[in-house]
C-alpha positions as a printed NumPy array, in Angstrom:
array([[ 85.739,  27.677,  70.265],
       [ 83.29 ,  24.762,  70.282],
       [ 83.207,  21.155,  69.129],
       [ 81.524,  20.444,  65.794],
       [ 79.467,  17.635,  67.352],
       [ 76.887,  17.511,  70.148],
       [ 77.829,  13.984,  71.262],
       [ 81.105,  12.058,  71.398],
       [ 80.13 ,   8.784,  69.712],
       [ 83.377,   8.042,  67.884],
       [ 86.557,   9.586,  66.508],
       [ 85.025,   9.448,  63.019],
       [ 82.656,  12.259,  64.098],
       [ 85.544,  14.578,  65.045],
       [ 87.624,  16.718,  62.719],
       [ 91.227,  17.726,  63.32 ],
       [ 90.351,  21.074,  64.913],
       [ 87.995,  19.251,  67.355],
       [ 90.834,  16.955,  68.421],
       [ 93.252,  19.864,  68.825],
       [ 90.673,  21.835,  70.842],
       [ 90.227,  18.82 ,  73.164],
       [ 94.026,  18.593,  73.582],
       [ 94.401,  22.315,  74.363],
       [ 91.573,  22.108,  76.912],
       [ 93.141,  18.976,  78.427],
       [ 96.48 ,  20.821,  78.766],
       [ 94.702,  23.399,  80.946],
       [ 92.944,  20.742,  83.021],
       [ 96.208,  18.869,  83.512],
       [ 97.593,  22.024,  85.154],
       [ 94.504,  22.075,  87.401],
       [ 95.032,  18.409,  88.352],
       [ 98.571,  19.172,  89.52 ],
       [ 97.43 ,  21.963,  91.867],
       [ 96.813,  21.39 ,  95.593],
       [ 93.082,  22.081,  95.036],
       [ 92.16 ,  19.933,  92.05 ],
       [ 88.526,  20.962,  91.673],
       [ 86.952,  23.577,  89.396],
       [ 83.264,  24.626,  89.386],
       [ 82.902,  24.369,  85.576],
       [ 80.071,  21.807,  85.556],
       [ 78.25 ,  22.759,  88.746],
       [ 74.515,  21.927,  88.357],
       [ 75.209,  19.531,  85.456],
       [ 74.125,  15.951,  86.205],
       [ 75.983,  13.114,  84.487],
       [ 74.94 ,   9.443,  84.519],
       [ 77.613,   6.777,  84.041],
       [ 75.694,   3.88 ,  82.468],
       [ 77.891,   0.809,  82.114],
       [ 76.464,  -2.357,  80.555],
       [ 79.926,  -3.945,  80.536],
       [ 82.602,  -4.384,  83.187],
       [ 85.048,  -1.517,  83.555],
       [ 87.523,  -0.309,  86.159],
       [ 89.858,   2.305,  84.676],
       [ 87.387,   3.958,  82.29 ],
       [ 84.555,   4.193,  84.826],
       [ 86.817,   5.499,  87.607],
       [ 88.487,   7.937,  85.194],
       [ 85.149,   9.367,  83.994],
       [ 83.813,   9.55 ,  87.549],
       [ 86.908,  11.362,  88.775],
       [ 86.805,  13.752,  85.78 ],
       [ 83.138,  14.545,  86.537],
       [ 83.819,  15.167,  90.222],
       [ 86.866,  17.341,  89.476],
       [ 84.504,  19.493,  87.335],
       [ 81.973,  19.656,  90.245],
       [ 79.254,  17.789,  88.293],
       [ 76.591,  15.744,  90.085],
       [ 77.277,  12.092,  89.311],
       [ 75.074,   9.004,  89.318],
       [ 76.468,   5.549,  88.614],
       [ 74.513,   2.736,  87.035],
       [ 75.764,  -0.843,  86.658],
       [ 73.639,  -2.985,  84.348],
       [ 74.441,  -6.244,  86.129],
       [ 72.572,  -5.085,  89.259],
       [ 69.764,  -3.264,  87.44 ],
       [ 66.395,  -3.816,  85.76 ],
       [ 68.256,  -4.68 ,  82.53 ],
       [ 68.672,  -8.15 ,  84.035],
       [ 64.849,  -8.253,  84.255],
       [ 64.461,  -7.6  ,  80.524],
       [ 64.196,  -3.816,  80.329],
       [ 65.259,  -2.312,  76.976],
       [ 68.133,   0.132,  76.498],
       [ 65.861,   3.092,  75.626],
       [ 63.566,   2.405,  78.613],
       [ 66.544,   2.204,  80.949],
       [ 68.03 ,   5.492,  79.745],
       [ 64.655,   7.3  ,  79.55 ],
       [ 64.02 ,   6.359,  83.175],
       [ 67.372,   7.834,  84.116],
       [ 66.649,  10.974,  82.049],
       [ 63.275,  11.373,  83.765],
       [ 65.363,  12.189,  86.843],
       [ 66.691,  15.228,  84.885],
       [ 70.106,  13.992,  83.785],
       [ 71.999,  16.201,  81.284],
       [ 74.614,  13.822,  79.951],
       [ 75.039,  10.047,  79.667],
       [ 78.431,   8.305,  79.581],
       [ 77.726,   4.823,  78.26 ],
       [ 79.633,   1.595,  77.706],
       [ 77.756,  -1.168,  75.915],
       [ 78.672,  -4.613,  74.502],
       [ 76.969,  -3.88 ,  71.152],
       [ 78.555,  -1.748,  68.429],
       [ 76.517,   1.354,  67.596],
       [ 74.58 ,   1.438,  70.904],
       [ 75.589,   5.068,  71.528],
       [ 74.613,   6.147,  67.999],
       [ 71.225,   4.424,  68.383],
       [ 70.651,   6.073,  71.75 ],
       [ 71.629,   9.564,  70.535],
       [ 68.779,   9.395,  67.986],
       [ 66.165,   8.509,  70.599],
       [ 66.957,  10.563,  73.72 ],
       [ 67.536,  14.277,  74.371],
       [ 70.642,  13.999,  76.558],
       [ 74.184,  14.258,  75.226],
       [ 75.902,  10.88 ,  74.851],
       [ 79.566,  10.109,  75.446],
       [ 80.635,   6.7  ,  74.149],
       [ 82.852,   4.95 ,  76.706],
       [ 83.217,   1.919,  74.42 ],
       [ 80.66 ,   0.1  ,  72.251],
       [ 81.494,  -3.539,  71.515],
       [ 84.403,  -3.916,  69.093],
       [ 83.501,  -0.601,  67.405],
       [ 85.   ,   2.538,  69.011],
       [ 86.436,   3.877,  72.282],
       [ 87.017,   7.564,  71.466],
       [ 88.301,   8.874,  74.809],
       [ 90.935,   6.102,  74.945],
       [ 92.215,   7.081,  71.484],
       [ 92.277,  10.753,  72.49 ],
       [ 94.248,  10.077,  75.676],
       [ 96.658,   7.775,  73.777],
       [ 97.314,  10.442,  71.119],
       [ 97.584,  13.123,  73.84 ],
       [100.185,  10.969,  75.65 ],
       [102.217,  10.521,  72.419],
       [102.028,  14.292,  71.791],
       [103.28 ,  14.942,  75.33 ],
       [106.099,  12.394,  75.009],
       [107.362,  13.915,  71.746],
       [107.119,  17.56 ,  72.765],
       [103.852,  18.538,  71.138],
       [103.747,  17.007,  67.66 ],
       [102.361,  13.705,  66.378],
       [102.653,  14.385,  62.625],
       [105.152,  12.029,  60.981],
       [105.503,   9.799,  64.049],
       [105.342,   6.04 ,  63.395],
       [102.957,   4.112,  65.639],
       [102.463,   0.347,  65.592],
       [ 99.417,  -1.228,  67.233],
       [100.186,  -4.83 ,  68.178],
       [ 97.763,  -7.614,  69.083],
       [ 94.081,  -8.411,  68.716],
       [ 93.138,  -5.774,  66.135],
       [ 90.022,  -7.691,  65.044],
       [ 88.172,  -7.408,  68.375],
       [ 89.644,  -4.108,  69.551],
       [ 87.637,  -0.874,  69.724],
       [ 90.832,   0.83 ,  70.933],
       [ 92.645,  -0.106,  67.689],
       [ 89.969,   1.366,  65.385],
       [ 89.641,   4.626,  67.354],
       [ 93.439,   4.954,  67.605],
       [ 93.905,   4.438,  63.861],
       [ 91.276,   7.095,  63.031],
       [ 92.684,   9.581,  65.575],
       [ 96.367,   9.136,  64.688],
       [ 95.688,   9.352,  60.942],
       [ 93.762,  12.634,  61.486],
       [ 96.821,  14.014,  63.291],
       [ 99.256,  13.009,  60.532],
       [100.928,   9.958,  62.11 ],
       [101.909,   6.846,  60.175],
       [100.143,   3.766,  61.525],
       [100.945,   0.06 ,  61.264],
       [ 99.097,  -2.915,  62.738],
       [100.875,  -6.101,  63.744],
       [ 99.506,  -9.472,  64.815],
       [ 98.584, -12.968,  63.617],
       [ 96.735, -13.025,  60.273],
       [ 93.613, -14.348,  62.034],
       [ 93.457, -11.248,  64.285],
       [ 93.915,  -8.632,  61.529],
       [ 90.59 ,  -7.565,  59.923],
       [ 90.283,  -7.995,  56.149],
       [ 89.275,  -4.361,  55.515],
       [ 92.165,  -2.834,  57.477],
       [ 94.053,  -1.631,  54.359],
       [ 91.141,   0.694,  53.497],
       [ 91.98 ,   2.713,  56.619],
       [ 95.382,   3.571,  55.145],
       [ 97.496,   1.529,  57.565],
       [100.417,  -0.799,  56.956],
       [100.168,  -4.469,  57.982],
       [103.094,  -6.474,  59.4  ],
       [103.097,  -9.994,  60.853],
       [106.658,  -9.959,  62.194],
       [106.895,  -8.217,  65.588],
       [110.614,  -7.418,  65.391],
       [110.252,  -5.75 ,  61.959],
       [107.301,  -3.714,  63.247],
       [109.217,  -2.58 ,  66.344],
       [112.274,  -1.577,  64.301],
       [109.985,   0.543,  62.076],
       [108.086,   2.386,  64.838],
       [108.612,   5.244,  67.294],
       [105.726,   4.059,  69.508],
       [104.365,   0.558,  70.151],
       [100.828,   0.293,  71.55 ],
       [100.436,  -3.267,  72.904],
       [ 96.848,  -4.54 ,  73.037],
       [ 95.655,  -7.456,  75.119],
       [ 94.043, -10.554,  73.637],
       [ 90.269, -10.091,  74.081],
       [ 89.372, -13.656,  75.01 ],
       [ 85.896, -12.56 ,  76.18 ],
       [ 85.015, -11.511,  72.601],
       [ 86.485, -14.561,  70.855],
       [ 83.912, -17.208,  69.992],
       [ 86.425, -19.458,  68.174],
       [ 90.16 , -20.131,  68.555],
       [ 92.223, -17.63 ,  66.559],
       [ 95.634, -19.075,  67.49 ],
       [ 96.842, -22.378,  68.992],
       [ 97.627, -21.157,  72.538],
       [ 98.466, -18.086,  74.599],
       [101.974, -19.47 ,  75.05 ],
       [102.535, -19.563,  71.286],
       [101.041, -16.053,  70.904],
       [103.469, -14.764,  73.568],
       [106.44 , -16.387,  71.827],
       [105.601, -14.594,  68.556],
       [103.944, -11.332,  69.658],
       [104.853, -10.799,  73.317],
       [107.136,  -7.827,  74.042],
       [109.935,  -8.538,  76.533],
       [112.993,  -6.577,  77.696],
       [115.348,  -8.705,  75.593],
       [113.54 ,  -7.706,  72.365],
       [113.257,  -4.074,  73.502],
       [116.979,  -3.784,  74.294],
       [117.988,  -5.406,  70.976],
       [116.21 ,  -2.789,  68.8  ],
       [118.137,  -0.219,  66.736],
       [116.578,   2.679,  68.685],
       [114.686,   3.431,  71.894],
       [110.927,   3.23 ,  71.371],
       [108.012,   4.309,  73.569],
       [105.732,   1.531,  74.877],
       [102.013,   2.035,  75.567],
       [ 99.15 ,  -0.169,  76.734],
       [ 95.464,   0.796,  77.121],
       [ 94.985,  -1.679,  80.   ],
       [ 94.129,  -3.995,  81.564],
       [ 97.575,  -5.546,  81.113],
       [ 97.947,  -9.311,  80.938],
       [101.509,  -9.381,  82.258],
       [103.575, -12.14 ,  80.695],
       [101.278, -12.419,  77.65 ],
       [101.463,  -9.337,  75.38 ],
       [104.001,  -7.525,  77.575],
       [106.331,  -8.573,  80.406],
       [106.512,  -6.779,  83.769],
       [110.033,  -5.461,  83.176],
       [108.828,  -3.731,  79.971],
       [105.571,  -2.431,  81.511],
       [107.519,  -0.911,  84.414],
       [110.492,   0.379,  82.365],
       [111.348,   4.014,  81.645],
       [110.298,   3.502,  78.011],
       [106.736,   2.766,  79.13 ],
       [104.175,   5.589,  79.441],
       [101.347,   3.365,  80.688],
       [100.773,   5.274,  83.954],
       [101.03 ,   8.616,  82.118],
       [ 98.17 ,   7.358,  79.909],
       [ 96.036,   6.756,  83.007],
       [ 96.871,  10.237,  84.372],
       [ 96.108,  11.875,  81.021],
       [ 92.818,   9.981,  80.817],
       [ 91.306,  12.145,  83.565],
       [ 92.398,  15.413,  81.879],
       [ 91.119,  14.295,  78.444],
       [ 87.753,  13.206,  79.875],
       [ 87.434,  16.498,  81.778],
       [ 88.077,  18.323,  78.479],
       [ 85.477,  16.276,  76.568],
       [ 82.77 ,  16.713,  79.242],
       [ 83.503,  20.43 ,  79.632],
       [ 83.385,  21.124,  75.871],
       [ 80.191,  19.1  ,  75.355],
       [ 78.478,  20.729,  78.353],
       [ 79.251,  24.132,  76.841],
       [ 76.88 ,  23.296,  73.973],
       [ 73.823,  22.702,  76.148],
       [ 71.037,  25.065,  75.233]])
């Protein structure tokens, strides 16, 4: 079995059998990660460059750990301390890295489509670790994998609401595409100003009342407000946003049923979600982080298998 694509640039490039193959491979790697010796020699002699033009903690550490668990050789590149700050272009930067005989590039970039652009100009395989407000495919895969695990193996028919800053979120778009492929029902919830105009064309429901959305769903994925991407004010204040769209224990306990709470991180505690919800038994936030390593191992392993 092999993936239908040479790169992982976005969920829109994957079909359902690709996603299911990644999940099955991740199941196997999760077993490996729970053994006393957590390393396998699958990617020995494969060199992977982590090229991050944007700040990242969880994603970069998760990819790096996945690469090391697969015995790959890893080089890390942070744009802030590199020649990019001297005016070097993206292609020059990556070609210089590839001249050192790198097989695969994991890249995060502030501009949408950077990975697609790069894949057309360099020979290495590209894994998109987030490009602007466009896509973040491995996050969507690990979120869907975590829902599948929580519900005993099936996502079809499950109701998932994504709450928050949908307009600026690459996680929201990738999650919608991934969950729809797997047969889930998806709703987005947030202030009108933070819901994109085109969202209906993706086949999702739109709700502006948090309580109604939570009563409808099986899973609530709470996104943070992306202040670093907002060039104008989309709502009066964070305090008002929290009053209308923040999830607290009181709201959670008052629902008709028990729902599962997710968050892609980093969490702004007390804004979109309170600490008692984030740390409750209904939350699978730390399971998402754990599953992130297994999913990224699966993606790297399957892509490396296509190298000629």
